[in-house]
Coordinates of C-alpha atoms in Angstrom, one line a residue:
X26 CA -101.6 -105.5 -38.0
X27 CA -102.7 -102.5 -35.8
X28 CA -100.2 -101.8 -33.0
X29 CA -101.7 -99.9 -30.1
X30 CA -100.9 -98.5 -26.7
X31 CA -103.1 -98.3 -23.6
X32 CA -102.5 -95.3 -21.4
X33 CA -104.1 -94.7 -17.9
X34 CA -105.1 -98.3 -18.5
X35 CA -107.0 -99.0 -15.3
X36 CA -108.3 -102.6 -15.6
X37 CA -108.2 -102.6 -19.4
X38 CA -111.7 -101.6 -20.4
X39 CA -110.4 -99.4 -23.3
X40 CA -108.2 -102.2 -24.5
X41 CA -111.0 -104.8 -24.4
X42 CA -113.4 -102.5 -26.3
X43 CA -110.7 -101.7 -28.9
X44 CA -109.9 -105.4 -29.4
X45 CA -113.6 -106.2 -29.8
X46 CA -113.8 -103.7 -32.7
X47 CA -110.6 -105.1 -34.3
X48 CA -112.1 -108.6 -34.1
X49 CA -115.5 -107.5 -35.5
X50 CA -113.7 -105.9 -38.5
X51 CA -111.4 -108.8 -39.0
X52 CA -108.2 -106.8 -38.3
X53 CA -105.3 -108.3 -36.3
X54 CA -103.9 -106.1 -33.5
X55 CA -101.3 -106.1 -30.8
X56 CA -100.9 -104.1 -27.6
X57 CA -97.2 -103.0 -27.6
X58 CA -97.3 -100.8 -24.4
X59 CA -99.6 -100.0 -21.5
X60 CA -99.3 -97.7 -18.5
X61 CA -101.0 -97.5 -15.1
X62 CA -100.0 -96.4 -11.6
X63 CA -102.6 -97.9 -9.2
X64 CA -101.1 -101.2 -7.9
X65 CA -104.3 -103.2 -7.6
X66 CA -105.4 -102.0 -11.1
X67 CA -102.0 -103.3 -12.4
X68 CA -102.7 -106.6 -10.6
X69 CA -106.2 -106.9 -12.3
X70 CA -104.7 -105.9 -15.7
X71 CA -102.0 -108.5 -15.4
X72 CA -104.4 -111.2 -14.3
X73 CA -106.5 -110.8 -17.4
X74 CA -104.0 -109.8 -20.1
X75 CA -100.9 -111.5 -18.6
X76 CA -98.7 -108.5 -19.6
X77 CA -97.8 -106.0 -16.9
X78 CA -98.4 -102.2 -17.5
X79 CA -95.5 -99.9 -17.0
X80 CA -95.8 -97.3 -14.3
X81 CA -96.3 -93.5 -14.2
X82 CA -96.5 -92.2 -17.7
X83 CA -95.3 -88.8 -16.6
X84 CA -91.9 -90.4 -15.8
X85 CA -91.7 -92.4 -19.1
X86 CA -89.9 -90.7 -21.9
X87 CA -91.7 -91.0 -25.3
X88 CA -88.6 -92.4 -26.9
X89 CA -88.8 -95.5 -24.8
X90 CA -92.3 -96.4 -26.1
X91 CA -92.4 -98.7 -29.1
X92 CA -93.7 -97.4 -32.4
X93 CA -97.5 -97.9 -32.7
X94 CA -100.5 -97.0 -34.9
X95 CA -103.2 -96.2 -32.4
X96 CA -103.4 -94.6 -28.9
X97 CA -106.0 -95.3 -26.3
X98 CA -106.3 -93.1 -23.2
X99 CA -108.9 -92.7 -20.5
X100 CA -107.0 -89.8 -19.0
X101 CA -108.1 -88.0 -15.8
X102 CA -109.4 -84.5 -16.3
X103 CA -107.2 -81.6 -15.2
X104 CA -107.6 -77.9 -15.7
X105 CA -105.1 -75.9 -17.7
X106 CA -103.3 -73.1 -16.1
X107 CA -105.2 -69.8 -16.4
X108 CA -101.8 -68.3 -17.4
X109 CA -101.8 -70.2 -20.7
X110 CA -103.5 -68.2 -23.3
X111 CA -102.1 -69.3 -26.6
X112 CA -104.1 -72.6 -26.7
X113 CA -100.9 -74.3 -27.9
X114 CA -98.9 -77.4 -27.0
X115 CA -96.9 -75.8 -24.2
X116 CA -100.1 -74.7 -22.4
X117 CA -100.9 -78.3 -21.6
X118 CA -97.6 -78.8 -19.7
X119 CA -98.2 -80.0 -16.1
X120 CA -101.4 -81.8 -17.0
X121 CA -101.9 -85.5 -17.7
X122 CA -103.3 -84.5 -21.1
X123 CA -99.8 -83.1 -21.9
X124 CA -98.5 -86.7 -21.6
X125 CA -101.0 -87.8 -24.2
X126 CA -100.1 -84.9 -26.5
X127 CA -96.3 -85.3 -26.2
X128 CA -96.5 -89.0 -27.1
X129 CA -98.8 -88.2 -30.1
X130 CA -96.3 -85.5 -31.2
X131 CA -93.3 -87.8 -30.9
X132 CA -94.7 -91.1 -32.3
X133 CA -97.3 -89.8 -34.8
X134 CA -99.8 -92.7 -34.7
X135 CA -102.5 -92.7 -37.4
X136 CA -105.3 -92.3 -34.8
X137 CA -106.4 -92.1 -31.2
X138 CA -109.4 -92.5 -28.9
X139 CA -109.6 -90.5 -25.6
X140 CA -112.3 -90.9 -23.0
X141 CA -113.2 -88.6 -20.1
X142 CA -116.0 -87.5 -17.9
X143 CA -119.0 -85.6 -19.4
X144 CA -118.1 -82.6 -17.2
X145 CA -115.1 -81.9 -19.5
X146 CA -117.5 -80.5 -22.0
X147 CA -118.3 -77.5 -19.7
X148 CA -115.1 -77.5 -17.7
X149 CA -113.9 -73.9 -17.3
X150 CA -116.8 -72.8 -19.5
X151 CA -115.7 -75.1 -22.3
X152 CA -112.3 -73.6 -22.5
X153 CA -110.5 -76.8 -21.4
X154 CA -112.0 -78.9 -24.2
X155 CA -111.5 -76.2 -26.8
X156 CA -107.8 -76.0 -25.8
X157 CA -107.4 -79.8 -26.0
X158 CA -109.0 -79.9 -29.4
X159 CA -106.8 -77.0 -30.5
X160 CA -103.7 -78.8 -29.3
X161 CA -104.6 -82.0 -31.1
X162 CA -105.3 -80.1 -34.3
X163 CA -102.1 -78.3 -33.9
X164 CA -100.3 -81.6 -33.9
X165 CA -101.9 -82.4 -37.3
X166 CA -104.9 -84.5 -36.3
X167 CA -108.5 -84.1 -37.4
X168 CA -110.2 -84.2 -34.1
X169 CA -113.8 -84.4 -33.0
X170 CA -115.8 -85.4 -30.0
X171 CA -119.2 -86.5 -28.8
X172 CA -120.9 -87.5 -25.5
X173 CA -122.4 -91.0 -25.4
X174 CA -124.4 -92.8 -22.7
X175 CA -123.7 -96.4 -21.8
X176 CA -127.4 -97.1 -21.4
X177 CA -127.9 -96.6 -25.1
X178 CA -125.4 -99.5 -25.8
X179 CA -127.1 -102.3 -24.0
X180 CA -125.7 -101.5 -20.5
X181 CA -127.9 -101.4 -17.4
X182 CA -126.3 -98.2 -16.2
X183 CA -126.5 -94.6 -17.2
X184 CA -123.0 -93.4 -17.7
X185 CA -122.4 -90.4 -19.9
X186 CA -118.8 -89.9 -21.1
X187 CA -117.0 -87.8 -23.7
X188 CA -115.2 -89.6 -26.5
X189 CA -112.5 -87.6 -28.4
X190 CA -111.3 -89.1 -31.7
X191 CA -108.5 -88.1 -34.0
X192 CA -106.7 -89.3 -37.1
X193 CA -103.9 -88.1 -39.4
X194 CA -105.9 -88.9 -42.6
X195 CA -108.1 -85.8 -42.5
X196 CA -111.3 -87.8 -42.0
X197 CA -114.1 -86.3 -39.9
X198 CA -115.2 -89.3 -37.8
X199 CA -118.9 -89.3 -36.9
X200 CA -119.8 -91.4 -33.8
X201 CA -123.3 -90.4 -33.1
X202 CA -125.1 -92.4 -35.8
X203 CA -126.2 -95.4 -33.9
X204 CA -129.4 -97.3 -33.0
X205 CA -130.0 -97.3 -29.3
X206 CA -130.1 -100.7 -27.5
X207 CA -131.6 -100.8 -24.0
X208 CA -131.8 -103.3 -21.2
X209 CA -132.5 -103.3 -17.5
X210 CA -130.9 -104.4 -14.2
X211 CA -132.8 -107.6 -14.1
X212 CA -130.7 -108.8 -17.0
X213 CA -127.4 -108.6 -15.0
X214 CA -128.6 -109.5 -11.5
X215 CA -127.5 -112.9 -10.0
X216 CA -130.8 -114.0 -8.4
X217 CA -129.0 -117.0 -6.8
X218 CA -127.0 -114.7 -4.5
X219 CA -129.3 -114.3 -1.6
X220 CA -129.2 -111.4 0.9
X221 CA -128.0 -111.5 4.5
X222 CA -130.2 -109.7 7.0
X223 CA -128.6 -106.7 8.7
X224 CA -129.9 -104.3 11.4
X225 CA -130.4 -101.7 8.7
X226 CA -132.5 -104.0 6.4
X227 CA -134.4 -105.5 9.4
X228 CA -135.5 -102.0 10.5
X229 CA -136.2 -100.8 6.9
X230 CA -138.3 -103.9 6.1
X231 CA -140.1 -103.8 9.4
X232 CA -141.6 -100.5 8.4
X233 CA -141.9 -101.0 4.6
X234 CA -142.5 -103.9 2.3
X235 CA -139.9 -104.7 -0.3
X236 CA -142.1 -103.3 -3.0
X237 CA -142.4 -100.0 -1.2
X238 CA -138.6 -99.4 -1.1
X239 CA -137.7 -100.5 -4.6
X240 CA -136.4 -97.5 -6.6
X241 CA -136.3 -95.3 -3.4
X242 CA -133.3 -93.3 -2.2
X243 CA -132.5 -93.2 1.5
X244 CA -131.1 -89.9 2.7
X245 CA -131.9 -87.2 5.2
X246 CA -130.8 -84.2 3.2
X247 CA -133.8 -83.9 1.0
X248 CA -137.5 -84.8 0.9
X249 CA -139.7 -85.9 -1.9
X250 CA -141.9 -88.9 -2.7
X251 CA -138.9 -90.9 -4.0
X252 CA -137.0 -90.6 -0.7
X253 CA -137.1 -92.4 2.6
X254 CA -135.6 -90.7 5.7
X255 CA -133.8 -92.6 8.5
X256 CA -136.4 -91.5 11.0
X257 CA -139.2 -92.9 9.0
X258 CA -138.0 -96.4 9.9
X259 CA -136.5 -95.6 13.3
X260 CA -132.9 -96.4 12.2
X261 CA -131.3 -94.6 15.1
X262 CA -134.1 -95.0 17.6
X263 CA -137.8 -94.4 18.1
X264 CA -139.2 -91.2 16.6
X265 CA -142.7 -90.0 17.6
X266 CA -145.2 -88.8 15.0
X267 CA -144.8 -85.3 16.4
X268 CA -141.0 -85.5 16.0
X269 CA -141.4 -86.6 12.4
X270 CA -143.6 -83.6 11.8
X271 CA -141.0 -81.4 13.4
X272 CA -138.2 -83.0 11.3
X273 CA -140.2 -82.5 8.1
X274 CA -140.6 -78.8 8.9
X275 CA -136.9 -78.4 9.8
X276 CA -135.9 -80.1 6.6
X277 CA -137.6 -77.4 4.6
X278 CA -136.8 -74.4 6.8
X279 CA -133.1 -75.0 7.0
X280 CA -133.0 -74.0 3.3
X281 CA -135.0 -70.7 3.9
X282 CA -132.8 -67.7 3.0
X283 CA -134.4 -65.5 5.7
X284 CA -132.5 -67.3 8.5
X285 CA -129.2 -66.1 6.9
X286 CA -130.4 -62.6 7.4
X287 CA -131.3 -63.3 11.0
X288 CA -127.8 -64.7 11.6
X289 CA -126.2 -61.9 9.5
X290 CA -124.3 -64.3 7.3
X291 CA -124.2 -65.3 3.7
X292 CA -126.9 -67.8 2.9
X293 CA -125.9 -71.5 2.6
X294 CA -128.0 -74.5 1.8
X295 CA -128.9 -76.4 5.0
X296 CA -128.3 -74.0 7.9
X297 CA -128.6 -74.9 11.6
X298 CA -131.5 -73.2 13.3
X299 CA -131.7 -72.0 16.8
X300 CA -134.5 -72.9 19.2
X301 CA -136.0 -69.5 18.8
X302 CA -136.0 -69.7 15.0
X303 CA -137.6 -73.2 15.1
X304 CA -140.3 -71.9 17.5
X305 CA -141.4 -69.4 14.8
X306 CA -142.6 -72.2 12.5
X307 CA -143.3 -75.1 15.0
X308 CA -146.0 -74.3 17.5
X309 CA -146.2 -77.7 19.4
X310 CA -145.3 -78.4 23.0
X311 CA -142.0 -79.7 24.4
X312 CA -140.0 -78.4 21.5
X313 CA -136.6 -78.3 23.3
X314 CA -137.0 -81.8 24.8
X315 CA -138.0 -83.2 21.4
X316 CA -135.0 -81.5 19.7
X317 CA -132.6 -82.7 22.4
X318 CA -133.9 -86.2 22.1
X319 CA -133.3 -86.2 18.4
X320 CA -129.7 -84.9 19.0
X321 CA -129.1 -87.7 21.5
X322 CA -130.3 -90.3 19.0
X323 CA -128.2 -88.9 16.2
X324 CA -130.9 -87.5 13.9
X325 CA -129.9 -83.9 14.6
X326 CA -126.7 -82.2 15.5
X327 CA -126.2 -79.0 17.5
X328 CA -123.6 -76.9 15.7
X329 CA -122.6 -73.3 14.8
X330 CA -123.6 -71.9 11.3
X331 CA -120.8 -71.8 8.8
X332 CA -119.2 -68.8 7.1
X333 CA -116.9 -68.5 4.0
X334 CA -113.2 -68.3 4.7
X335 CA -111.4 -68.2 1.4
X336 CA -112.7 -71.1 -0.7
X337 CA -113.8 -73.1 2.3
X338 CA -116.7 -73.0 4.8
X339 CA -115.8 -73.0 8.5
X340 CA -117.9 -72.9 11.6
X341 CA -118.5 -69.4 12.9
X342 CA -118.1 -69.8 16.6
X343 CA -119.1 -66.2 17.2
X344 CA -122.7 -67.1 16.4
X345 CA -125.1 -69.3 18.5
X346 CA -125.4 -73.0 17.8
X347 CA -128.5 -74.3 16.1
X348 CA -130.1 -77.6 15.4
X349 CA -129.3 -79.2 12.0
X350 CA -130.2 -82.5 10.3
X351 CA -127.4 -85.0 10.1
X352 CA -127.2 -85.5 6.3
X353 CA -124.1 -87.7 5.5
X354 CA -125.4 -90.2 3.0
X355 CA -122.4 -92.5 3.5
X356 CA -123.5 -93.1 7.1
X357 CA -126.3 -95.4 5.9
X358 CA -125.7 -99.0 4.8
X359 CA -127.7 -98.3 1.6
X360 CA -128.3 -94.9 0.0
X361 CA -130.6 -96.3 -2.8
X362 CA -132.5 -99.4 -3.5
X363 CA -132.3 -100.3 -7.2
X364 CA -135.2 -101.1 -9.4
X365 CA -134.6 -104.3 -11.4
X366 CA -137.0 -103.0 -14.1
X367 CA -134.9 -99.8 -14.5
X368 CA -131.2 -99.1 -14.9
X369 CA -128.5 -98.2 -12.3
X370 CA -127.3 -94.6 -11.9
X371 CA -123.8 -93.7 -12.8
X372 CA -121.6 -95.9 -10.6
X373 CA -119.3 -93.8 -8.4
X374 CA -116.4 -95.5 -6.5
X375 CA -117.3 -93.9 -3.1
X376 CA -120.8 -95.2 -2.8
X377 CA -121.4 -98.0 -5.3
X378 CA -121.4 -100.6 -2.4
X379 CA -124.3 -98.6 -0.9
X380 CA -126.6 -99.4 -3.8
X381 CA -129.1 -102.1 -2.6
X382 CA -130.3 -104.9 -4.9
X383 CA -133.7 -106.3 -4.0
X384 CA -133.5 -110.1 -4.2
X385 CA -135.8 -112.9 -2.9
X386 CA -137.6 -110.5 -0.5
X387 CA -134.4 -109.0 1.0
X388 CA -131.7 -106.5 0.1
X389 CA -128.0 -107.0 -0.6
X390 CA -125.1 -105.0 -2.3
X391 CA -124.1 -105.4 -5.9
X392 CA -121.8 -108.4 -6.5
X393 CA -118.5 -108.0 -8.2
X394 CA -119.8 -109.9 -11.2
X395 CA -122.9 -107.6 -11.4
X396 CA -120.6 -104.6 -11.3
X397 CA -118.5 -106.0 -14.2
X398 CA -121.6 -106.7 -16.2
X399 CA -122.7 -103.1 -15.7
X400 CA -119.6 -102.0 -17.8
X401 CA -119.8 -104.8 -20.3
X402 CA -116.8 -106.8 -19.2
X403 CA -116.6 -110.4 -20.4
X404 CA -117.8 -113.1 -18.0
X405 CA -114.3 -114.6 -17.7
X406 CA -112.9 -111.3 -16.4
X407 CA -112.0 -112.1 -12.8
X408 CA -111.6 -109.6 -9.9
X409 CA -112.5 -112.0 -7.1
X410 CA -108.9 -112.0 -5.8
X411 CA -109.5 -108.3 -4.7
X412 CA -111.7 -107.1 -1.9
X413 CA -115.1 -105.6 -2.9
X414 CA -113.9 -102.2 -1.8
X415 CA -110.9 -102.3 -4.1
X416 CA -112.9 -103.8 -6.9
X417 CA -115.6 -101.1 -6.9
X418 CA -113.0 -98.4 -6.6
X419 CA -111.6 -99.7 -9.9
X420 CA -115.0 -100.1 -11.5
X421 CA -116.1 -96.6 -10.5
X422 CA -113.3 -95.3 -12.7
X423 CA -113.5 -97.6 -15.7
X424 CA -115.1 -97.3 -19.1
X425 CA -118.2 -98.7 -20.8
X426 CA -116.8 -101.4 -23.1
X427 CA -119.6 -101.6 -25.6
X428 CA -119.3 -97.8 -26.2
X429 CA -115.6 -98.0 -26.7
X430 CA -116.1 -100.9 -29.1
X431 CA -118.6 -98.9 -31.1
X432 CA -116.5 -95.7 -31.2
X433 CA -113.3 -97.7 -32.1
X434 CA -115.1 -99.4 -34.9
X435 CA -116.3 -96.0 -36.3
X436 CA -112.7 -94.7 -36.2
X437 CA -111.1 -97.8 -37.8
X438 CA -113.7 -98.0 -40.5
X439 CA -113.3 -94.3 -41.3
X440 CA -109.5 -94.4 -41.3
X441 CA -109.2 -97.7 -43.2
X442 CA -112.1 -97.2 -45.6
X443 CA -109.9 -97.2 -48.7
X444 CA -108.0 -100.3 -47.5
X445 CA -111.4 -102.1 -46.9
X446 CA -112.6 -101.1 -50.4
X447 CA -109.5 -102.6 -52.0
X448 CA -109.9 -105.8 -50.0
X449 CA -113.6 -106.1 -51.0
X450 CA -112.7 -105.4 -54.7
X451 CA -110.1 -108.2 -54.7
X452 CA -112.6 -110.6 -53.0

């Protein structure tokens, strides 16, 4: 019997992955403790597993946690204090990683699996990860890590994450020896869920065929063949061919470093340009009236350039206003139309509902079931009692279950190799 705990549990993806590995290896297991702070994540966890996670792990003393053999934790990334230089246990104090470390120190489980964002590898030039590994090794664990991508484990989503493993048996666990298994979005799409026409999709599909928009991003910040601008399909109102030409020029020129010298400010990407500046690269007629029309319709904004003030950028009202492209991607109903023959980008909680799925000649958002499939959740996992916004907030921070299953199996096989050999010999 492997007893395990599930910290920063979310909706239980780590637990499901670990349980899958136990089942595949024929090992019995029992979750003896879990912890989560987000109320609707707790509701989802309870709905599937029936047991209720405890609350804030930072307020739970390690002595109140039952004894266990294995620790699971998809902990949030936090930087260590720059004042800490010894790379020891105390340097982690004040971070959520410290709570993982203090529980490992007190309870001495035989192994653990930690999951985090890929950015941890280079966080603070790699110092954060080095210090974490140093702390884990200082607690007596043989620790190692690797970055794995969900798309290589049969998921229709690219999602790179770091997996940190450790054990008390001195075994160097290798988790990068696998045969990639790939699929595409078509395998998880519910084609029976038909789209509802909206003003956005009506305008988009009145200017483009559905085949023309598949795989395209919709944003006004950048150009490129793989991008559609809002003015290309008159989302905010009619735009003449001459105005489209002007916007195309402005899109490029707002990144030109020479305008920072003209303003006398530090260069920033995407500066507003005054009428006089624009007149230097656009030689057509009625320039001001075209610009003002685009401002009125919401394609452009008239604003001051920004300057650095500490770590922030603020408007410099001492400088004249200029015309700038309105670039907020979350202002559009869809920021990208997915390609069923491809995979999804890494799902992020803030904009996952703005990924469009082309179905039956129309476009609709991802369904909750499709979102769950993109992480490998079982079909019986139910989140329909939550709103789509809450659901995708949870999914945007969850784990790739098939990857967790694979890594967990590697750890368990490595740690229990001798035990397995004895069992096989008896058999």
